[in-house]
Amino acid sequence: MRAKIPIKARWRRRYILFRYLGKQTITTRELSSLLYSTALRVGGVTMLSSSILELIYFEQDTGLGVLMTDHKSLDYALCTMGLISEYRGSRCRLDIAKIGNTLRSLGLSIEQLKAAAKAAARLALQLQ
């Protein structure tokens, strides 16, 4: 039987929907490593250990991802994502699309971004 935890004792999750934009493709492991190294530079060991940053979803071909954090370290996570500007010598960035309390609230946005990414890829092929 699972123990009941009072609502005030649980940490309130926040989910950040983002899109990776860069010339080089990046894997889930590399993006997670890039996020943690940038977070370590920004806040140091103390801030990184007290916050929750977890990459829970990343789709390599479209560049869509979801980062989970808690409500207290949301600003820290957004600063970390905003400071990422380079990967392997080429410019890149993480565009933040939406912040939500549940994954369900991000569901519609994920589908919209996938459709927009496919349309942009088709347009790029037509222009070549």
Short mmCIF file of C-alpha atoms in Angstrom, two decimals:
data_model
loop_
_atom_site.label_atom_id
_atom_site.label_comp_id
_atom_site.label_asym_id
_atom_site.label_seq_id
_atom_site.Cartn_x
_atom_site.Cartn_y
_atom_site.Cartn_z
CA MET A 1 0.00 0.00 0.00
CA ARG A 2 1.27 3.41 -0.94
CA ALA A 3 1.70 5.97 1.82
CA LYS A 4 -0.37 9.11 1.49
CA ILE A 5 1.71 12.25 1.33
CA PRO A 6 0.06 15.55 2.23
CA ILE A 7 -0.26 17.99 -0.67
CA LYS A 8 1.94 20.58 1.03
CA ALA A 9 4.74 18.03 1.43
CA ARG A 10 4.78 17.11 -2.28
CA TRP A 11 6.72 19.27 -4.67
CA ARG A 12 4.67 20.96 -7.36
CA ARG A 13 5.90 20.04 -10.80
CA ARG A 14 6.24 22.36 -13.77
CA TYR A 15 6.74 21.14 -17.32
CA ILE A 16 8.53 23.27 -19.89
CA LEU A 17 7.84 22.54 -23.54
CA PHE A 18 10.75 23.66 -25.73
CA ARG A 19 12.18 23.29 -29.21
CA TYR A 20 15.87 22.83 -30.01
CA LEU A 21 17.03 24.97 -32.92
CA GLY A 22 20.51 24.37 -34.27
CA LYS A 23 22.45 23.23 -37.32
CA GLN A 24 23.83 20.13 -35.63
CA THR A 25 21.56 17.35 -34.44
CA ILE A 26 21.74 16.50 -30.77
CA THR A 27 20.84 13.33 -28.91
CA THR A 28 18.87 13.09 -25.69
CA ARG A 29 21.97 12.22 -23.69
CA GLU A 30 23.97 15.13 -25.15
CA LEU A 31 21.14 17.61 -24.49
CA SER A 32 20.79 16.40 -20.92
CA SER A 33 24.54 16.78 -20.40
CA LEU A 34 24.46 20.26 -21.94
CA LEU A 35 21.59 21.30 -19.64
CA TYR A 36 23.35 20.02 -16.51
CA SER A 37 26.71 21.59 -17.38
CA THR A 38 25.05 24.95 -18.07
CA ALA A 39 23.04 24.71 -14.83
CA LEU A 40 26.26 23.97 -12.95
CA ARG A 41 27.91 27.06 -14.44
CA VAL A 42 24.92 29.28 -13.67
CA GLY A 43 24.10 28.33 -10.10
CA GLY A 44 26.95 26.18 -8.89
CA VAL A 45 26.75 22.91 -7.03
CA THR A 46 24.50 24.27 -4.28
CA MET A 47 21.79 25.50 -6.62
CA LEU A 48 21.97 22.43 -8.85
CA SER A 49 21.61 20.05 -5.92
CA SER A 50 18.64 21.93 -4.46
CA SER A 51 16.72 22.14 -7.73
CA ILE A 52 15.03 19.50 -9.84
CA LEU A 53 15.89 19.43 -13.55
CA GLU A 54 14.90 16.35 -15.51
CA LEU A 55 14.66 15.98 -19.27
CA ILE A 56 11.68 13.65 -19.62
CA TYR A 57 11.03 13.80 -23.36
CA PHE A 58 13.08 14.75 -26.41
CA GLU A 59 12.37 13.95 -30.03
CA GLN A 60 15.55 14.19 -32.04
CA ASP A 61 14.10 14.63 -35.53
CA THR A 62 11.75 17.52 -34.67
CA GLY A 63 13.75 18.96 -31.76
CA LEU A 64 10.78 19.01 -29.37
CA GLY A 65 11.38 18.32 -25.72
CA VAL A 66 9.89 18.55 -22.25
CA LEU A 67 11.88 19.46 -19.15
CA MET A 68 10.43 18.80 -15.69
CA THR A 69 11.24 21.01 -12.72
CA ASP A 70 9.56 22.13 -9.52
CA HIS A 71 7.84 25.45 -8.94
CA LYS A 72 10.66 26.86 -6.82
CA SER A 73 13.39 26.29 -9.40
CA LEU A 74 11.39 27.28 -12.48
CA ASP A 75 13.30 30.56 -12.88
CA TYR A 76 16.60 28.72 -12.55
CA ALA A 77 15.56 26.24 -15.25
CA LEU A 78 14.46 29.03 -17.59
CA CYS A 79 17.74 30.91 -17.08
CA THR A 80 19.70 27.73 -17.76
CA MET A 81 17.78 27.10 -20.97
CA GLY A 82 18.17 30.72 -22.06
CA LEU A 83 21.94 30.68 -21.65
CA ILE A 84 22.50 27.74 -23.99
CA SER A 85 23.80 29.34 -27.18
CA GLU A 86 26.45 27.00 -28.56
CA TYR A 87 26.86 23.28 -29.10
CA ARG A 88 30.00 21.77 -30.63
CA GLY A 89 31.11 25.09 -32.05
CA SER A 90 27.86 25.95 -33.85
CA ARG A 91 25.11 28.24 -32.67
CA CYS A 92 21.95 26.78 -31.18
CA ARG A 93 19.14 27.79 -28.86
CA LEU A 94 16.21 26.41 -26.94
CA ASP A 95 12.93 28.17 -27.72
CA ILE A 96 10.44 27.87 -24.89
CA ALA A 97 6.95 27.25 -26.25
CA LYS A 98 4.84 26.72 -23.14
CA ILE A 99 5.00 26.12 -19.39
CA GLY A 100 2.36 23.95 -17.78
CA ASN A 101 1.40 22.25 -14.53
CA THR A 102 0.63 18.91 -16.17
CA LEU A 103 1.78 17.00 -19.23
CA ARG A 104 -1.80 16.94 -20.40
CA SER A 105 -1.85 20.74 -20.60
CA LEU A 106 1.14 20.57 -22.99
CA GLY A 107 -0.42 17.88 -25.20
CA LEU A 108 -2.09 20.20 -27.66
CA SER A 109 1.04 22.33 -27.97
CA ILE A 110 3.21 19.30 -28.75
CA GLU A 111 0.89 18.31 -31.61
CA GLN A 112 0.84 21.87 -32.93
CA LEU A 113 4.63 22.14 -32.87
CA LYS A 114 5.04 18.78 -34.61
CA ALA A 115 2.72 19.95 -37.38
CA ALA A 116 4.58 23.26 -37.69
CA ALA A 117 7.96 21.48 -37.82
CA LYS A 118 6.73 19.18 -40.60
CA ALA A 119 5.34 22.13 -42.56
CA ALA A 120 8.64 24.01 -42.20
CA ALA A 121 10.57 20.96 -43.41
CA ARG A 122 8.30 20.63 -46.46
CA LEU A 123 8.74 24.33 -47.22
CA ALA A 124 12.52 24.04 -46.94
CA LEU A 125 12.50 21.13 -49.40
CA GLN A 126 10.39 23.11 -51.86
CA LEU A 127 12.74 26.10 -51.68
CA GLN A 128 15.80 23.99 -52.50
#
